[in-house]
Coordinates of C-alpha atoms in Angstrom, one line a residue:
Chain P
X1 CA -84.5 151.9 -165.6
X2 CA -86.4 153.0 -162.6
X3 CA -89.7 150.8 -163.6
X4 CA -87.7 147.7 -163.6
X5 CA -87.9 147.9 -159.2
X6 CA -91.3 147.1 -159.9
X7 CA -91.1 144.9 -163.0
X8 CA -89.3 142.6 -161.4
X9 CA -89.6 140.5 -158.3
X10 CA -85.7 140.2 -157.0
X11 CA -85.6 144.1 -157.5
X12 CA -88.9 144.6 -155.3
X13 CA -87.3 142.4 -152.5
X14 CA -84.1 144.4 -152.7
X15 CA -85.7 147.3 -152.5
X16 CA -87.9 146.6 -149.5
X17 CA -85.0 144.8 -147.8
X18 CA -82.9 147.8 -148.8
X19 CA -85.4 150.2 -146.8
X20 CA -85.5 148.3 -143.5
X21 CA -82.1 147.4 -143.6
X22 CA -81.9 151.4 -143.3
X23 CA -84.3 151.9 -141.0
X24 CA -83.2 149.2 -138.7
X25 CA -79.1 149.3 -139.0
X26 CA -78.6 152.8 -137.6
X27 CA -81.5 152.4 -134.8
X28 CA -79.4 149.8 -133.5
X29 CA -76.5 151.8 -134.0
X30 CA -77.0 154.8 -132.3
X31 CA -77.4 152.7 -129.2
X32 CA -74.4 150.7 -129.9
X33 CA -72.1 153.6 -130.9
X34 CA -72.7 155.7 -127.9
X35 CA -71.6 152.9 -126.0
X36 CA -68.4 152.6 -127.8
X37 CA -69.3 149.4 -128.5
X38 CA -69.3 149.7 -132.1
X39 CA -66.8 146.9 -133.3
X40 CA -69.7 144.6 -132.1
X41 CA -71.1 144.3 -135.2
X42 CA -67.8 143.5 -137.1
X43 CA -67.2 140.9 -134.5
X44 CA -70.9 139.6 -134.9
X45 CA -70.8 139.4 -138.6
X46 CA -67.4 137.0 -138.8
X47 CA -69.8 134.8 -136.6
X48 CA -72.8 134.8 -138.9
X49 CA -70.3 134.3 -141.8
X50 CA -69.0 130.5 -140.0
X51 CA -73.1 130.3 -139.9
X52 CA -73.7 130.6 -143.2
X53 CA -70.5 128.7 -144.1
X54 CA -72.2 126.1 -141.9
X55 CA -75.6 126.0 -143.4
X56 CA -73.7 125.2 -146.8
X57 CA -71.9 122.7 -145.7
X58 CA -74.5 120.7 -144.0
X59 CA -76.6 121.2 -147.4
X60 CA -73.6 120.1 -149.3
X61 CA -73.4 116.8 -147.0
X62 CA -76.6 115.8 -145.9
X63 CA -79.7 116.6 -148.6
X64 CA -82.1 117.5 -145.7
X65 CA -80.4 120.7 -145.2
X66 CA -80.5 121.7 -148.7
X67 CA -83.8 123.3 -148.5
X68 CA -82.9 125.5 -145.6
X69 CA -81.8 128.9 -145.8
X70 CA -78.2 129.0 -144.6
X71 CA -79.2 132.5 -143.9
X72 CA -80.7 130.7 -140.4
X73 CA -77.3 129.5 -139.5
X74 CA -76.1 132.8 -139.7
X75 CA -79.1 133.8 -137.5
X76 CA -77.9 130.9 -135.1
X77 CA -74.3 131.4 -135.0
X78 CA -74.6 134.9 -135.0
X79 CA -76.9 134.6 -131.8
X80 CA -75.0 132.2 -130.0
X81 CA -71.9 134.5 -130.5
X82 CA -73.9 137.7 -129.0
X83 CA -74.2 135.5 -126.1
X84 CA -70.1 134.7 -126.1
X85 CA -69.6 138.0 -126.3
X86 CA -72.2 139.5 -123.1
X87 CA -70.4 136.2 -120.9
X88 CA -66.9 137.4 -122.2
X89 CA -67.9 141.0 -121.5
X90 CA -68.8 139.8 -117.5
X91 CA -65.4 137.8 -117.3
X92 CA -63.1 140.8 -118.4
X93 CA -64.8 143.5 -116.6
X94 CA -61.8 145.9 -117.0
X95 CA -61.2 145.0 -120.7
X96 CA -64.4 144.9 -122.2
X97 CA -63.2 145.5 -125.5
X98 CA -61.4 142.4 -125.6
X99 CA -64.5 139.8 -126.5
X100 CA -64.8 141.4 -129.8
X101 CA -61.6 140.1 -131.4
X102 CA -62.1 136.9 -129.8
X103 CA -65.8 136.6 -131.2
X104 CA -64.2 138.0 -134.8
X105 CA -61.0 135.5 -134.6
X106 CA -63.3 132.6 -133.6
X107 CA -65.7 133.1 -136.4
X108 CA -62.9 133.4 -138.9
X109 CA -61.3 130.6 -138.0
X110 CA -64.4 128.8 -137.8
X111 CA -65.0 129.6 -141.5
X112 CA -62.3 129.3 -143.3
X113 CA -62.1 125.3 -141.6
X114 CA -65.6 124.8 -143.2
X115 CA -65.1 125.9 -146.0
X116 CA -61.9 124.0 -146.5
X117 CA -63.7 121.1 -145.2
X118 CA -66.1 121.3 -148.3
X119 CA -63.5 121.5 -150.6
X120 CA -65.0 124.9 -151.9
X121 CA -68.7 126.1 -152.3
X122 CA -70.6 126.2 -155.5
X123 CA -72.6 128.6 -154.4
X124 CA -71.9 132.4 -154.7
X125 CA -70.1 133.3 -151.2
X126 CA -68.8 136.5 -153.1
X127 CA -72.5 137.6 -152.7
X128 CA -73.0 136.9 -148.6
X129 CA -69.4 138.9 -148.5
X130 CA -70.2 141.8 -150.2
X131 CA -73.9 141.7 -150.8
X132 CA -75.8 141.2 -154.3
X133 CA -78.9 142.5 -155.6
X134 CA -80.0 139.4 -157.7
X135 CA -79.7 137.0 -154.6
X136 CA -82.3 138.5 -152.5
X137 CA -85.3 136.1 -152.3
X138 CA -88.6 136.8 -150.6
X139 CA -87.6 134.5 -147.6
X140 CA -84.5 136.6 -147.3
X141 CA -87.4 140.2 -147.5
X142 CA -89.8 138.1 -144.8
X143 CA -86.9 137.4 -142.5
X144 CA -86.0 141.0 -143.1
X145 CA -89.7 141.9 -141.6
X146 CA -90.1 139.6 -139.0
X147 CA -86.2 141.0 -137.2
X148 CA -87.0 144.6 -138.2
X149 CA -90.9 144.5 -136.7
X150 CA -89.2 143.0 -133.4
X151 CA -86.2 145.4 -133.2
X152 CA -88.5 148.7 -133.9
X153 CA -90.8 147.4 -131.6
X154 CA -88.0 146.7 -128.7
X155 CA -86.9 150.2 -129.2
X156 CA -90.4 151.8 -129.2
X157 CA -91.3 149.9 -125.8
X158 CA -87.9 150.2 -124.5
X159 CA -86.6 153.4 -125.4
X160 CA -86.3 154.8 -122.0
X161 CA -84.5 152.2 -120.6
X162 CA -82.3 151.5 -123.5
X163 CA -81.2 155.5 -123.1
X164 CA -80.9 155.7 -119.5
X165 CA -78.3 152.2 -119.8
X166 CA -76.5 153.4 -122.8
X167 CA -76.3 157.2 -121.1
X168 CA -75.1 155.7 -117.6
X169 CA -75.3 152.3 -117.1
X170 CA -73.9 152.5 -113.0
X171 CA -77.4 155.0 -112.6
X172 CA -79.8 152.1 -114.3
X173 CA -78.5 149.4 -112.0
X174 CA -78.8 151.9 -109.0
X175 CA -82.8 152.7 -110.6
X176 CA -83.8 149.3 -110.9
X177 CA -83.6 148.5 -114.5
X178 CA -83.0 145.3 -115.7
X179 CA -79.7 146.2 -117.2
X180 CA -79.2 142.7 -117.7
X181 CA -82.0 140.8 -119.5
X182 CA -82.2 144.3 -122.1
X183 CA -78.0 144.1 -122.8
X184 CA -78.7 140.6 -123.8
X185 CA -81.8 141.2 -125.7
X186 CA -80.1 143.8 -127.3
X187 CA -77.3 142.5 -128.1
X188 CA -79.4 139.4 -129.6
X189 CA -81.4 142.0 -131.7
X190 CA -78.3 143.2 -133.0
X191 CA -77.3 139.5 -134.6
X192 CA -80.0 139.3 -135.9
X193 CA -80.0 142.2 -137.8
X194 CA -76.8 141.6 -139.0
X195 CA -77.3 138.1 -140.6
X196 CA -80.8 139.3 -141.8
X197 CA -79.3 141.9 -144.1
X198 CA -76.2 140.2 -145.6
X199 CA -77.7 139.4 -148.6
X200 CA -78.0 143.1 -149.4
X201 CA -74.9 145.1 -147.8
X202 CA -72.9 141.4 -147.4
X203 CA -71.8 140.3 -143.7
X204 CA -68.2 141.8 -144.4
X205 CA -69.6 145.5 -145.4
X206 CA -72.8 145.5 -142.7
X207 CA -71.3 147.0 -140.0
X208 CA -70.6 150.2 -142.3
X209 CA -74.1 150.8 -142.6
X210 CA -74.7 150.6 -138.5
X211 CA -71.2 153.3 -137.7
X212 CA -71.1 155.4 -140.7
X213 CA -74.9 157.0 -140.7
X214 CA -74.6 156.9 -137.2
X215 CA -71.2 158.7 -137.2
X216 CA -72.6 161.1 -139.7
X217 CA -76.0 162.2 -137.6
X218 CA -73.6 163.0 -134.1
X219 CA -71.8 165.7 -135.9
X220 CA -75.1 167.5 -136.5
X221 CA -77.8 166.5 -134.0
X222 CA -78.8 168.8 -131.3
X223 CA -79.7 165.7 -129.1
X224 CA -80.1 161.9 -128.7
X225 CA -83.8 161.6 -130.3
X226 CA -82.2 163.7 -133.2
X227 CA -79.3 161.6 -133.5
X228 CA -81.6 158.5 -134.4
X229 CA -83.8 160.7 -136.9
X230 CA -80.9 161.5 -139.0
X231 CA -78.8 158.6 -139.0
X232 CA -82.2 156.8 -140.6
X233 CA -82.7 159.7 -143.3
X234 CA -78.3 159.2 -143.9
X235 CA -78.7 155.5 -144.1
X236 CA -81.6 155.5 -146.1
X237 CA -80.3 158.3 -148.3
X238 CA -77.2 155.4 -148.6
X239 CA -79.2 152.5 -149.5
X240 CA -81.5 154.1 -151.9
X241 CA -78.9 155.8 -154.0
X242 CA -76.5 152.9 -153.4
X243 CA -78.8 150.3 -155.0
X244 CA -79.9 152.7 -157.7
X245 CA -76.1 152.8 -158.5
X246 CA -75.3 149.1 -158.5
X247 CA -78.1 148.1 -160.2
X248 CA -77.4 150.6 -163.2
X249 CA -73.6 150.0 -162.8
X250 CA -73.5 146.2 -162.2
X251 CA -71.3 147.0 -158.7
X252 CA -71.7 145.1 -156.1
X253 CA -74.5 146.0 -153.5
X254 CA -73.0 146.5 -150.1
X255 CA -69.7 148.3 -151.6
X256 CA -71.8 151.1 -153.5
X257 CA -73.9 151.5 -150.1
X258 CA -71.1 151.7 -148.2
X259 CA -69.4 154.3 -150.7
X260 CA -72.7 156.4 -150.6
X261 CA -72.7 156.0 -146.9
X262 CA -68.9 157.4 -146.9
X263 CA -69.6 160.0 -149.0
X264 CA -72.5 161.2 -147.2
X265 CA -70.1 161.1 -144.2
X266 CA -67.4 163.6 -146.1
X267 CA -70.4 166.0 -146.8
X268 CA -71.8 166.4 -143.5
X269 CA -68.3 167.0 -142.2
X270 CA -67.3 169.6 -144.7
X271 CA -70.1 171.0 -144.7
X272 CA -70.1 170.9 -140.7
X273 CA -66.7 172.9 -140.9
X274 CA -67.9 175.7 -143.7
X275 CA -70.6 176.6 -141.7
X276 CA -68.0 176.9 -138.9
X277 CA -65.9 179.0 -140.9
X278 CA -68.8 181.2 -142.2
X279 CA -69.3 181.6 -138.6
X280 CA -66.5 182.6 -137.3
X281 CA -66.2 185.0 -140.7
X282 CA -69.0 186.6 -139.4
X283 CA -67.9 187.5 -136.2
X284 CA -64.6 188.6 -137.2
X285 CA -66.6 191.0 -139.7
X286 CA -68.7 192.6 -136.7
Chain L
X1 CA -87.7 158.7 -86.0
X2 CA -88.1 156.6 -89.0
X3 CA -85.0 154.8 -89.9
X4 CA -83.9 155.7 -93.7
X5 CA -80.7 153.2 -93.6
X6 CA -80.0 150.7 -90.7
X7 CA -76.8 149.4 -90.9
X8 CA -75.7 146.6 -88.5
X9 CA -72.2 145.1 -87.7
X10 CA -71.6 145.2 -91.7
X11 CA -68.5 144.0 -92.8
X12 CA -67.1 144.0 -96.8
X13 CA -63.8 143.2 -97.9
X14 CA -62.5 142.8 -101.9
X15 CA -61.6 139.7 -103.5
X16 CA -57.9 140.7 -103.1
X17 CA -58.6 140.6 -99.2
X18 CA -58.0 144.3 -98.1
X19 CA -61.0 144.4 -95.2
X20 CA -62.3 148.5 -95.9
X21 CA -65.4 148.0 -93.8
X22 CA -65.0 146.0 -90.4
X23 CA -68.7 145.8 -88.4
X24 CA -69.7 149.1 -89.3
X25 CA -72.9 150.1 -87.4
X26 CA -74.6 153.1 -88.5
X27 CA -78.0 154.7 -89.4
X28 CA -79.8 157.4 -91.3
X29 CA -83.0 158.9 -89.4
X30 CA -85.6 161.1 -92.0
X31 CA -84.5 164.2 -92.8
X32 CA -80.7 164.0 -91.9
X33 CA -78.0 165.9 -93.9
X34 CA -75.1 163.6 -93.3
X35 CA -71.9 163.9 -94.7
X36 CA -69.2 161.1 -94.9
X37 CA -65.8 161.9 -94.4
X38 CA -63.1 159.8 -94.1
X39 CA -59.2 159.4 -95.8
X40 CA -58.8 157.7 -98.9
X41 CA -59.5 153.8 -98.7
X42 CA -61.5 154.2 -95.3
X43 CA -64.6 152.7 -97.4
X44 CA -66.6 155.5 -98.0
X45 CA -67.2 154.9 -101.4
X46 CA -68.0 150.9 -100.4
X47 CA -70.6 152.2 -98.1
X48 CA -72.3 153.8 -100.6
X49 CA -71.9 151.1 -103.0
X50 CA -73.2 148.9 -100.5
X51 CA -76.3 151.2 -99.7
X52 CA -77.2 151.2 -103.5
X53 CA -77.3 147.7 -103.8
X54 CA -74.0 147.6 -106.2
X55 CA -72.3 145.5 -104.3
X56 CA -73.5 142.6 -101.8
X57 CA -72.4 142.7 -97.6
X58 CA -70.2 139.9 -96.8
X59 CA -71.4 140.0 -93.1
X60 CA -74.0 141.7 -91.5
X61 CA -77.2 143.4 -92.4
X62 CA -78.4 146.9 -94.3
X63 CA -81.9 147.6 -94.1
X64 CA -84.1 150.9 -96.6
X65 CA -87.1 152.2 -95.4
X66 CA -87.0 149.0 -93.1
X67 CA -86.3 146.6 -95.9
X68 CA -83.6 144.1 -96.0
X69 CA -81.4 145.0 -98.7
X70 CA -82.4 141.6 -100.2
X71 CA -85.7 142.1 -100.5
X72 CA -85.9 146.1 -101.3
X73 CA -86.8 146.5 -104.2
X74 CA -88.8 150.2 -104.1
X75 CA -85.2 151.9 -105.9
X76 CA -87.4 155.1 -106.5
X77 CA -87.3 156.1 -103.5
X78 CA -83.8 156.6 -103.7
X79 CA -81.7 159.2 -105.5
X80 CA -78.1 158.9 -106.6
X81 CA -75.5 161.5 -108.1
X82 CA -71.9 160.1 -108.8
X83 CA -68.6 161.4 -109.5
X84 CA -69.2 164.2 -112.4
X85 CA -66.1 162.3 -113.6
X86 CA -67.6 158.6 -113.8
X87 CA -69.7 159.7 -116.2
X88 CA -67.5 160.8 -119.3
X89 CA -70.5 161.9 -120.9
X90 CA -69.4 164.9 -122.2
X91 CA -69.6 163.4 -126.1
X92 CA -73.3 162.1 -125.5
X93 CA -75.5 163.6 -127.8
X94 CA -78.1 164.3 -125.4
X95 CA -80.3 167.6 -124.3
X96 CA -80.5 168.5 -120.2
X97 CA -84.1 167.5 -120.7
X98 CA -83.1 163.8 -122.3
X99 CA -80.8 163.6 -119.3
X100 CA -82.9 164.5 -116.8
X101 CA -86.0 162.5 -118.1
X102 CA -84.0 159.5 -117.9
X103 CA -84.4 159.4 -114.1
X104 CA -87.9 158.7 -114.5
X105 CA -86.9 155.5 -116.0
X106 CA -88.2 153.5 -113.1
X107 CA -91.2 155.3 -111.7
X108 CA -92.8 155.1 -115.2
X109 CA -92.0 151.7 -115.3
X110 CA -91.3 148.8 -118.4
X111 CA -92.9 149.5 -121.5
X112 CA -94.1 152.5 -121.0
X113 CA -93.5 156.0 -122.6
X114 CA -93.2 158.9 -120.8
X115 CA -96.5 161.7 -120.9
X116 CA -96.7 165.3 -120.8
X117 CA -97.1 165.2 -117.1
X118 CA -93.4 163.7 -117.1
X119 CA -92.0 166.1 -119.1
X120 CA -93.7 168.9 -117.3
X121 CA -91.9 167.2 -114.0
X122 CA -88.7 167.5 -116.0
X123 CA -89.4 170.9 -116.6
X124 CA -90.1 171.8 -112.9
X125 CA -87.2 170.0 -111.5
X126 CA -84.9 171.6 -114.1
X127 CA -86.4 175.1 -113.0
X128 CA -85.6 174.3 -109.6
X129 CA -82.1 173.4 -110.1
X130 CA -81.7 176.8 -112.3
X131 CA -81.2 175.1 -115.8
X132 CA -84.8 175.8 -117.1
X133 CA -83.0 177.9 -120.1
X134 CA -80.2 175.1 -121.0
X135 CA -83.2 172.4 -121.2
X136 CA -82.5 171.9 -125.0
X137 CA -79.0 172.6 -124.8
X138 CA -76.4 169.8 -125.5
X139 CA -74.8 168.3 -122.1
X140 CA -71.6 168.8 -124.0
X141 CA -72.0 172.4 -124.0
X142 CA -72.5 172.7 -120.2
X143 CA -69.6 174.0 -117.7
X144 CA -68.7 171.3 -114.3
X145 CA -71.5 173.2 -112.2
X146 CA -74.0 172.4 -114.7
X147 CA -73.3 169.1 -115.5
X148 CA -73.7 168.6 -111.7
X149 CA -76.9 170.1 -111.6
X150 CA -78.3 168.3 -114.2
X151 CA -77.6 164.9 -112.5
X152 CA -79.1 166.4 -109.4
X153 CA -82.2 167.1 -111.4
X154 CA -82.2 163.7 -112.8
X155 CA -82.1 162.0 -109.4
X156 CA -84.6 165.1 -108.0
X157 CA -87.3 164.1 -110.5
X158 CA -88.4 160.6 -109.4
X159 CA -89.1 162.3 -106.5
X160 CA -86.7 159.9 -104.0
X161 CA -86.9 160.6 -100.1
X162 CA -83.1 159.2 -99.7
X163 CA -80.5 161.2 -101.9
X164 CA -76.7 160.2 -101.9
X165 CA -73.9 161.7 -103.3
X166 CA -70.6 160.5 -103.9
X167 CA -68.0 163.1 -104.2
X168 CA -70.3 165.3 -106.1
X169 CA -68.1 168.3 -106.2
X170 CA -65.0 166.8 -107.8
X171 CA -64.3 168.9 -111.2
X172 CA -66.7 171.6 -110.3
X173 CA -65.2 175.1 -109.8
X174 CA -65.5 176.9 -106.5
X175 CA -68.2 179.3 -106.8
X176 CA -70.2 176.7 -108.5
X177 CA -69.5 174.1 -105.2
X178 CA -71.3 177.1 -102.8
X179 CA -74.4 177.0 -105.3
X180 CA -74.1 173.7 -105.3
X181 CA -74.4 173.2 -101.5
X182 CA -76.9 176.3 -101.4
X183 CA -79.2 174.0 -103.3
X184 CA -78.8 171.2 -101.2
X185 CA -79.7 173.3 -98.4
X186 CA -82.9 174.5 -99.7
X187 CA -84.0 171.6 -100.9
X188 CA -83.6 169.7 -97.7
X189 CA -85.5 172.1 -95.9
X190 CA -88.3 172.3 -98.5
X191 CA -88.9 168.8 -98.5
X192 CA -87.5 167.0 -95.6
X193 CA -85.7 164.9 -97.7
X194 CA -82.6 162.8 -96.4
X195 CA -79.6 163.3 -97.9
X196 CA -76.0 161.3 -97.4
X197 CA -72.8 163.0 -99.3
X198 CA -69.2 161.6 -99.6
X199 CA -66.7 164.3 -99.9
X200 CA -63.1 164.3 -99.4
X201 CA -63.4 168.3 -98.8
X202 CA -64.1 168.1 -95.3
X203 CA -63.7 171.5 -94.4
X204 CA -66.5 172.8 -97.3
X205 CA -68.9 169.7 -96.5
X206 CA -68.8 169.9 -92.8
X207 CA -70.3 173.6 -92.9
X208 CA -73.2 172.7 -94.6
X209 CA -74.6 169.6 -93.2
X210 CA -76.6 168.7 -90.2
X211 CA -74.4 165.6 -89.4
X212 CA -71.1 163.9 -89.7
X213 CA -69.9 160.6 -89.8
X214 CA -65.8 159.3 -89.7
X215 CA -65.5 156.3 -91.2
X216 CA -62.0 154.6 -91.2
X217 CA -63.4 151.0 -91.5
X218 CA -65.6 151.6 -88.7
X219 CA -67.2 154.4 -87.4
X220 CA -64.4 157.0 -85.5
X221 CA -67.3 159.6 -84.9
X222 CA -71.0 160.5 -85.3
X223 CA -72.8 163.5 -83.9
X224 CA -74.2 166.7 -85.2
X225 CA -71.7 169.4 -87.4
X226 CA -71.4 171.9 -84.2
X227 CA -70.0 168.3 -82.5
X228 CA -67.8 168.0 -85.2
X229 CA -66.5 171.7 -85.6
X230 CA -65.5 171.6 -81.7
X231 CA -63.7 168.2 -82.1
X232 CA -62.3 168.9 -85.5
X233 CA -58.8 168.8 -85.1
X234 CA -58.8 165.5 -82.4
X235 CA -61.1 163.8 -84.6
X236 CA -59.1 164.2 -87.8
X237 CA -56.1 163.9 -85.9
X238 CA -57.4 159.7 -84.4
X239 CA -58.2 159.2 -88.4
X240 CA -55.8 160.3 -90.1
X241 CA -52.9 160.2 -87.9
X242 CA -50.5 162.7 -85.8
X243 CA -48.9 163.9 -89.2
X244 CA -52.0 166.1 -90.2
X245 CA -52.4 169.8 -89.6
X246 CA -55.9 171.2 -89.4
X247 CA -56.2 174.8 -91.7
X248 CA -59.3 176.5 -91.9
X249 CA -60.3 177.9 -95.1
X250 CA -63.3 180.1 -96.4
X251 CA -65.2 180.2 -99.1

């Protein structure tokens, strides 16, 4: 069972795909989660969803568009609505929170008209949902590359700055950083990563696999750097054993991740709250 | 004496139209210890907004190190330590030395990484504020006092010749606030460094620092502490109004 990753191609893809997708997901999402700004990629992925849904229609109308990827509508929409979100962010200072079901409704809403306006899809939209292993093309594994070489480079050249704004944003502005150009870069990083790995986790199950590692490593880590480190070893710990399972079990991708991602989660905080019992055991023993 | 800050006939007023700075002339001369008193809504906290380049003047001029506001753009020079309660950082997973490293930020400058020589400048700056143990130690494990401290460190290390501090004592418990001022002290006299504090405790502020300043929309007073000790209760009393009652306390 395990030689077939290499036998065949769509298994190699997935399986590449399935390691940066970890690597990339909870870099992103230690920044984003200690800004509380988590719900961004849920909001994000309803956008790239209308993207895709877009891509297919234009394919389904006009034959031009048939040999494009819809997964670069995705990329588009999903870029566009980073943007929304960091102008919707400035125009509700006090309620921040608030662009994020806006951006979620929008892309809904833009969705669900396209797809009624195409009378359906014959392609498999079950798949960009909830992610499929057999879908995954090499375009899909180069596009994969090319957003996880420019996100792991961001972070390695801006790691300094992308901690001091995400620690206290007020003490960047005051230092100098340009607070604003990096929020939007980021924030364009993170759409892109998001529509990049729907083929493997699926745009409605993506945002799992930038919280729940990420939600995981804070429990344990003694500090930020550490934080990063183990959300990567929990997400790719997820992805691994989550494809392995629905490739043997014919599940779908992005739920079995997700589940192995959860379940990862339940460990660490049981295992978190033994140790605290054992602890305190121990002292009352003394 | 150089000038630090020159402010002149600056004026700032919200977008719901409550003026809280009316031409406000004022300026810092190297190596002051000035602290800002003032009651709620006199714009101290504007000021210092103002000086850190967070909000723009609606009239009139501030100048750093002889630099138009507009055109400063040498933000290493100066230090800043908030309200321990603006942060909310108490859930961040980050070390004392994370924290503190992050105010090198702009003195390293974009994309670069931070040496051994900065970390050993993190080290050295956390010695000097008395957290050389906690260095590895969660921020969320710290008491008020040395939270405090560690954001003192963090604006200590770029090295700034202006620090300001806005209410830096709120949340901190009382032994910790004499430490606190203790090392403001020493570190003023060590380095000449200029330092401007907000505090609403006027009676703890005023005995450490060189300088005060009244501001109730403009300036009510400015002369050295002794000035201010002498003229206490008068002083207070054209502020804040007739209703207020002077009580001396030790700590």
């Amino acid at each position: 069972m395990l030689a077939d990753w290499w036998q065949y191609d769509f298994l190699r893809y997935t399986l590449f795909s399935g390691i940066l997708i970890g690597l990339i997901c909870p870099v992103l999402g230690t920044f984003l989660i200690v800004r509380r700004l988590s719900m961004m990629a849920d909001g994000l992925s309803h956008v790239t969803l209308s993207g895709v849904a877009a891509g297919m229609l234009l394919s389904k109308k006009i034959a031009f568009f048939q040999a494009v990827n819809p997964l670069f509508f995705g990329m588009l929409f999903s870029v566009v609505g980073s943007l929304f979100i960091e102008r919707l962010r400035k125009v509700y200072k006090a309620y921040q929170d608030l662009a994020i079901p806006i951006i979620l409704s929008a892309g809904l809403g833009l969705f669900t008209v396209m797809v009624s306006m195409a009378n359906g899809f014959n392609t498999d939209l079950y798949s960009y949902l909830f992610g499929k292993i057999v879908t995954v093309t090499r375009e899909d594994l180069y596009a994969l590359l090319g957003v996880g070489a420019v996100v792991i480079g961001t972070v390695l050249l801006l790691y300094k700055e992308l901690f001091a704004i995400s620690f206290d944003e007020e003490y960047a502005r005051v230092s100098g950083v340009a607070r604003r150009s990096i929020n939007l870069w980021f924030m364009v990083l993170v759409a892109l990563t998001i529509a990049a790995s729907m083929r493997i986790v699926g745009v409605l199950l993506i945002s799992a696999l930038i919280t729940i590692p990420v939600a995981a490593s804070l429990q344990v880590a003694g500090s930020f750097r550490q934080a990063m480190w183990l959300a990567i070893l929990f997400a790719e710990a997820s992805v691994l054993s989550g494809l392995y399972l629905a490739y043997l079990l014919d599940w779908a991708s992005g739920g079995t991740i997700v589940l192995m991602a959860v379940l990862l989660l339940v460990i660490v905080l049981g295992g978190k709250r033994l140790r605290a019992r054992f602890l305190q055991g121990r002292g009352e023993s003394r | 004496m150089e000038e630090v800050v020159r402010i002149e006939s600056l004026s700032f007023q919200y977008e719901d139209g409550k003026k809280v700075l009316d031409h406000l002339d004022f300026s810092l001369l190297k190596g002051d210890f000035v602290g800002i008193v003032g009651p709620n809504g006199s714009g101290k906290s504007t000021l210092m907004k103002l000086i850190l380049g967070l909000l723009p003047p609606v009239e009139g001029s501030i100048s750093l190190f002889g630099v138009p506001i507009q055109k400063f753009r040498d933000w290493t020079k100066i230090g800043y330590v908030a309200q321990q309660a603006a942060h909310g950082t108490g859930g961040f997973p980050a070390t004392v030395k994370e924290v503190i490293a992050s105010g090198l930020v702009s003195k390293v400058g974009l994309f670069r990484r931070l040496k051994a020589a900065h970390y050993a400048k993190v080290e050295e700056v956390a010695e000097r504020v008395g957290l050389a143990e906690k260095l590895h130690d969660r921020i969320g494990n710290l008491s008020g006092g040395q939270l405090q401290r560690v954001f003192i460190a963090r604006a200590l290390v770029a090295e700034p010749e202006l620090l300001i501090l806005d209410e830096p004592t709120v949340g901190v418990d009382q032994e910790s606030i004499g430490q606190f001022y203790g090392l403001l002290r020493s570190l003023k006299e060590e380095s000449q460094m200029t330092m401007m504090i907000v505090s609403h405790d006027v009676g703890v502020m005023t005995q450490w620092v060189t300088k005060v300043a009244c501001l109730q929309r403009g300036l009510h007073f400015h002369g050295t502490a002794d000035e201010f000790a002498h003229n206490q209760e008068n002083i207070l009393r054209s502020m804040y109004g007739d209703a207020i009652r002077v009580l001396a306390h030790h700590h």
